[in-house]
CSV table of C-alpha atoms in Angstrom, one decimal:
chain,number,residue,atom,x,y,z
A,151,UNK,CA,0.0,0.0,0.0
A,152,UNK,CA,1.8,3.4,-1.0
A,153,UNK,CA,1.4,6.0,1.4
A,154,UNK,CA,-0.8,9.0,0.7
A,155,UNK,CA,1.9,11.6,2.3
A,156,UNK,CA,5.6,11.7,3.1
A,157,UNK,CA,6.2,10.9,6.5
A,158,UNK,CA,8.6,13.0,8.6
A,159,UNK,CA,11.2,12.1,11.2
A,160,UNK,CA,9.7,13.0,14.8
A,161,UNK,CA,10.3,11.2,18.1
A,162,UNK,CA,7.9,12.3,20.6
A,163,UNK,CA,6.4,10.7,23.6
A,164,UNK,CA,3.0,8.9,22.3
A,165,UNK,CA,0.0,7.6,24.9
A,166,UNK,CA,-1.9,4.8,23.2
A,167,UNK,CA,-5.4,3.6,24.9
A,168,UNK,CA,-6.2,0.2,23.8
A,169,UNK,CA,-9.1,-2.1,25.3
A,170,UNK,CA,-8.6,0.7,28.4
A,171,UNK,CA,-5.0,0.2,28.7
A,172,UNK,CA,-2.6,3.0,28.2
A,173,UNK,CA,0.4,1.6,27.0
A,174,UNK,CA,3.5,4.8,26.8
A,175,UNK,CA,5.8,4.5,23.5
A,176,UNK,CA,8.0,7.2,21.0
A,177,UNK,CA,7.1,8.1,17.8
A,178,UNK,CA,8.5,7.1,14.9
A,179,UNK,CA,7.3,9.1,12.4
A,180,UNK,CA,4.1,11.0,11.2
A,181,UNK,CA,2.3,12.2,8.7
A,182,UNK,CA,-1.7,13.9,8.4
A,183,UNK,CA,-3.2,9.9,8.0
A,184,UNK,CA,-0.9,8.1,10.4
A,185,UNK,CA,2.6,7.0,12.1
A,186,UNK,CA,4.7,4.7,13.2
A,187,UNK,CA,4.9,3.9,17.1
A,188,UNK,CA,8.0,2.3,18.6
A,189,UNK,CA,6.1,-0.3,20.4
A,190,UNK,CA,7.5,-3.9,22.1
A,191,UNK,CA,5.6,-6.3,21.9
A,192,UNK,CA,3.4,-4.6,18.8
A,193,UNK,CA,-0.2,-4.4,19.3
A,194,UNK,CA,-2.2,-6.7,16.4
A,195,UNK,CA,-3.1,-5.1,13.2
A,196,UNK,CA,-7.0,-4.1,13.4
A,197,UNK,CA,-6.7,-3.1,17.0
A,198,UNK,CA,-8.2,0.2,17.3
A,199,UNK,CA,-6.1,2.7,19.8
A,200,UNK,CA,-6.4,5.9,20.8
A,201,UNK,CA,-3.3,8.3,20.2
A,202,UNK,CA,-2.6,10.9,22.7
A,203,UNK,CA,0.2,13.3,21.9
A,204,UNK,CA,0.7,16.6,23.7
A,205,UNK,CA,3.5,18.3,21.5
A,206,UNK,CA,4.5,21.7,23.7
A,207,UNK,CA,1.9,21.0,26.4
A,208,UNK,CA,-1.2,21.0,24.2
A,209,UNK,CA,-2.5,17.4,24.1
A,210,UNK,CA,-4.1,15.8,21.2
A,211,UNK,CA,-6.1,12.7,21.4
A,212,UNK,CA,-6.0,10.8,17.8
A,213,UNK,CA,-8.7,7.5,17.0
A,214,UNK,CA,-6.7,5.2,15.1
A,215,UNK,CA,-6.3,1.4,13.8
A,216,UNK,CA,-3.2,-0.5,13.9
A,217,UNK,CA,-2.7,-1.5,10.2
A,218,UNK,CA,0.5,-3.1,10.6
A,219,UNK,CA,3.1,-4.5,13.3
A,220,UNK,CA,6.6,-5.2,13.0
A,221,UNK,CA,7.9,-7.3,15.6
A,222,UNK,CA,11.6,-7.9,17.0
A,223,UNK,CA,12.8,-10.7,14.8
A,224,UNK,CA,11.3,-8.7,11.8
A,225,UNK,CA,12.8,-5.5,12.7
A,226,UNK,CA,16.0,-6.7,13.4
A,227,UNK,CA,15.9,-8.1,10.2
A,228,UNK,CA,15.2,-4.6,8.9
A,229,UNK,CA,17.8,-3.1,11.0
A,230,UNK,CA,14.4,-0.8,12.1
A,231,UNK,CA,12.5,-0.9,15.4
A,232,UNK,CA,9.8,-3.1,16.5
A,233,UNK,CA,6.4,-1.1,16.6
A,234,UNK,CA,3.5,-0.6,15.1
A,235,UNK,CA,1.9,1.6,12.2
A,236,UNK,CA,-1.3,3.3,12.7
A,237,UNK,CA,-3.9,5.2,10.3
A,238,UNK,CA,-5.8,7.9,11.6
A,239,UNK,CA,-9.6,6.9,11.7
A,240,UNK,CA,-10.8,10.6,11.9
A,241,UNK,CA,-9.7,14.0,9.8
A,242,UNK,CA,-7.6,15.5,12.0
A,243,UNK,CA,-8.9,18.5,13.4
A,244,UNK,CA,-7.3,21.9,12.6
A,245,UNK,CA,-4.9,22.6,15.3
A,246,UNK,CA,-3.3,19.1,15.1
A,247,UNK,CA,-3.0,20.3,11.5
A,248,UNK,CA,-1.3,23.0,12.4
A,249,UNK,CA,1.0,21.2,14.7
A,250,UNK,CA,2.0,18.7,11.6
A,251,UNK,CA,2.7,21.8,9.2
């Protein structure tokens, strides 16, 4: 699947809430659809997570879907880190945006 959007290089401190568990992780990358999460063990591709990022205080709460995981022997492989990649489920809203601009 080619990506809609360039991704760009931004480790920040991530909150995802899946099945009412916040699990803490770094960013990856990002782009307006979706990023990748540093994340060990991945969660499984469909789960659906919320992504709370609060670049320069202001936080931002994201609904997403896992669309693909990469686990440790796979990302070794890769020389890349385990983690997964997440879509945005919702148009982001204009300040969050802003933020990615």
């Amino acid at each position: 699947m080619r990506r809609r959007n360039d991704r760009v290089v931004m480790n920040l401190p991530v909150e995802l809430i899946a099945d009412g568990k916040k699990l803490r992780a770094v960013s990856q990358d990002l782009s307006p659809y979706g990023m990748f999460v540093r994340l060990s063990p991945p969660l499984a591709p469909g789960t659906v997570v919320q992504v709370v990022i609060a670049p320069n205080g202001q936080r931002h709460v994201i609904p997403a879907q896992v669309t693909h995981a990469l686990g440790e022997v796979e990302a070794r492989t890769l020389g890349r880190y385990p983690g997964i990649g997440v879509m945005f489920r919702e148009a982001m809203r204009p300040s969050e945006q802003a933020f990615l601009d």
